[in-house]
PDB file of C-alpha atoms in Angstrom:
ATOM      1  CA  UNK W   1      13.933  18.100 -12.868  1.00 39.00           C
ATOM      2  CA  UNK W   2      17.030  15.856 -14.060  1.00 41.00           C
ATOM      3  CA  UNK W   3      18.697  13.676 -12.003  1.00 41.00           C
ATOM      4  CA  UNK W   4      22.221  12.237 -12.184  1.00 40.00           C
ATOM      5  CA  UNK W   5      23.274   9.230 -12.772  1.00 38.00           C
ATOM      6  CA  UNK W   6      25.223   7.297 -10.309  1.00 41.00           C
ATOM      7  CA  UNK W   7      28.399   7.673 -12.282  1.00 42.00           C
ATOM      8  CA  UNK W   8      27.962  11.443 -13.261  1.00 41.00           C
ATOM      9  CA  UNK W   9      28.054  10.901 -16.826  1.00 37.00           C
ATOM     10  CA  UNK W  10      24.598  11.926 -17.778  1.00 44.00           C
ATOM     11  CA  UNK W  11      21.205  12.979 -16.463  1.00 47.00           C
ATOM     12  CA  UNK W  12      18.006  10.908 -16.501  1.00 48.00           C
ATOM     13  CA  UNK W  13      14.405  12.996 -16.722  1.00 52.00           C
ATOM     14  CA  UNK W  14      12.081  12.194 -13.584  1.00 55.00           C
ATOM     15  CA  UNK W  15       9.605  10.115 -15.765  1.00 55.00           C
ATOM     16  CA  UNK W  16      12.318   7.321 -15.893  1.00 59.00           C
ATOM     17  CA  UNK W  17      12.097   6.991 -12.393  1.00 82.00           C
ATOM     18  CA  UNK W  18       9.185   5.249 -12.180  1.00 90.00           C
ATOM     19  CA  UNK W  19      10.777   2.134 -12.758  1.00 89.00           C
ATOM     20  CA  UNK W  20      12.553   2.515  -9.077  1.00 92.00           C
ATOM     21  CA  UNK W  21       8.605   2.626  -8.292  1.00 93.00           C
ATOM     22  CA  UNK W  22       7.565  -0.479  -9.264  1.00 96.00           C
ATOM     23  CA  UNK W  23       6.350  -2.915  -6.909  1.00 96.00           C
ATOM     24  CA  UNK W  24       7.715  -5.679  -8.922  1.00 95.00           C
ATOM     25  CA  UNK W  25      11.431  -4.017  -7.932  1.00 93.00           C
ATOM     26  CA  UNK W  26      12.463  -5.664  -5.455  1.00 92.00           C
ATOM     27  CA  UNK W  27      11.004  -9.236  -7.085  1.00 95.00           C
ATOM     28  CA  UNK W  28      11.787 -12.176  -9.133  1.00 93.00           C
ATOM     29  CA  UNK W  29      11.690 -11.200 -12.618  1.00 92.00           C
ATOM     30  CA  UNK W  30      11.237 -14.352 -13.540  1.00 91.00           C
ATOM     31  CA  UNK W  31       7.829 -14.097 -12.319  1.00 94.00           C
ATOM     32  CA  UNK W  32       7.590 -11.827 -14.992  1.00 96.00           C
ATOM     33  CA  UNK W  33       7.797 -13.167 -17.858  1.00 95.00           C
ATOM     34  CA  UNK W  34       6.692 -16.552 -17.198  1.00 93.00           C
ATOM     35  CA  UNK W  35       6.056 -17.747 -21.036  1.00 90.00           C
ATOM     36  CA  UNK W  36       9.745 -19.113 -19.989  1.00 88.00           C
ATOM     37  CA  UNK W  37       8.490 -21.387 -17.450  1.00 92.00           C
ATOM     38  CA  UNK W  38       7.128 -24.323 -17.394  1.00 93.00           C
ATOM     39  CA  UNK W  39       3.446 -25.014 -18.190  1.00 93.00           C
ATOM     40  CA  UNK W  40       2.319 -25.862 -14.377  1.00 91.00           C
ATOM     41  CA  UNK W  41       5.182 -23.024 -12.930  1.00 94.00           C
ATOM     42  CA  UNK W  42       4.010 -20.505 -15.419  1.00 94.00           C
ATOM     43  CA  UNK W  43       0.537 -20.049 -14.301  1.00 94.00           C
ATOM     44  CA  UNK W  44       1.702 -19.807 -10.586  1.00 95.00           C
ATOM     45  CA  UNK W  45       4.428 -17.387 -11.834  1.00 96.00           C
ATOM     46  CA  UNK W  46       1.663 -15.617 -13.870  1.00 96.00           C
ATOM     47  CA  UNK W  47      -0.723 -14.947 -11.013  1.00 96.00           C
ATOM     48  CA  UNK W  48       2.243 -13.756  -8.804  1.00 97.00           C
ATOM     49  CA  UNK W  49       2.789 -11.572 -10.999  1.00 98.00           C
ATOM     50  CA  UNK W  50      -0.763 -10.270 -12.043  1.00 97.00           C
ATOM     51  CA  UNK W  51      -0.701  -9.666  -8.073  1.00 98.00           C
ATOM     52  CA  UNK W  52       2.373  -7.461  -7.656  1.00 98.00           C
ATOM     53  CA  UNK W  53       0.950  -5.719 -10.519  1.00 98.00           C
ATOM     54  CA  UNK W  54      -2.267  -4.625  -8.770  1.00 97.00           C
ATOM     55  CA  UNK W  55      -0.726  -3.121  -5.649  1.00 97.00           C
ATOM     56  CA  UNK W  56       1.432  -1.196  -8.198  1.00 97.00           C
ATOM     57  CA  UNK W  57       1.475   2.584  -8.146  1.00 95.00           C
ATOM     58  CA  UNK W  58       2.888   2.701 -11.561  1.00 96.00           C
ATOM     59  CA  UNK W  59       1.060   0.470 -13.888  1.00 96.00           C
ATOM     60  CA  UNK W  60      -0.190   3.592 -16.282  1.00 95.00           C
ATOM     61  CA  UNK W  61       3.524   4.415 -16.956  1.00 95.00           C
ATOM     62  CA  UNK W  62       4.695   1.060 -16.730  1.00 96.00           C
ATOM     63  CA  UNK W  63       1.874  -0.222 -20.053  1.00 96.00           C
ATOM     64  CA  UNK W  64       2.596   2.838 -21.292  1.00 94.00           C
ATOM     65  CA  UNK W  65       6.452   1.890 -21.661  1.00 94.00           C
ATOM     66  CA  UNK W  66       5.335  -1.750 -22.728  1.00 95.00           C
ATOM     67  CA  UNK W  67       3.431  -0.475 -25.713  1.00 94.00           C
ATOM     68  CA  UNK W  68       5.857   1.830 -26.552  1.00 93.00           C
ATOM     69  CA  UNK W  69       8.799  -0.931 -27.012  1.00 93.00           C
ATOM     70  CA  UNK W  70       6.550  -3.164 -28.145  1.00 92.00           C
ATOM     71  CA  UNK W  71       7.480  -5.583 -25.760  1.00 91.00           C
ATOM     72  CA  UNK W  72       6.621  -9.385 -26.743  1.00 93.00           C
ATOM     73  CA  UNK W  73       7.008 -11.169 -23.691  1.00 94.00           C
ATOM     74  CA  UNK W  74       6.241 -10.925 -20.079  1.00 96.00           C
ATOM     75  CA  UNK W  75       3.953  -9.204 -17.613  1.00 97.00           C
ATOM     76  CA  UNK W  76       3.774  -5.353 -17.643  1.00 97.00           C
ATOM     77  CA  UNK W  77       1.334  -3.623 -15.729  1.00 97.00           C
ATOM     78  CA  UNK W  78      -0.747  -7.149 -15.159  1.00 97.00           C
ATOM     79  CA  UNK W  79      -1.016  -7.655 -18.808  1.00 97.00           C
ATOM     80  CA  UNK W  80       0.674 -10.246 -20.732  1.00 96.00           C
ATOM     81  CA  UNK W  81       2.177  -9.466 -24.337  1.00 95.00           C
ATOM     82  CA  UNK W  82      -1.284 -11.067 -25.740  1.00 94.00           C
ATOM     83  CA  UNK W  83      -3.180  -8.993 -23.395  1.00 95.00           C
ATOM     84  CA  UNK W  84      -1.214  -5.807 -24.837  1.00 95.00           C
ATOM     85  CA  UNK W  85      -1.960  -6.227 -28.311  1.00 93.00           C
ATOM     86  CA  UNK W  86      -5.875  -6.651 -27.743  1.00 92.00           C
ATOM     87  CA  UNK W  87      -5.369  -3.037 -26.098  1.00 85.00           C
ATOM     88  CA  UNK W  88      -3.493  -1.367 -29.359  1.00 85.00           C
ATOM     89  CA  UNK W  89      -6.452  -2.698 -31.985  1.00 82.00           C
TER      90      UNK W  89
END
């Protein structure tokens, strides 16, 4: 099944819809990129990001996306870039 874009110019497969269902969708994106914050704020942001990811139903899709596109920054599926690198080793 495909869905028309809001502009009607193209279609998107349902597989992309996982991003619309993520628990992080309504959160501040800065929480998921703690490496761009000072050390004190980064630790708090990382814990908040992990807690949001922990209750998310699309973790498998999120992790697959981060691994496929080799994101070197940010928290995806509750994992930092370093943890994702460990997963792929």
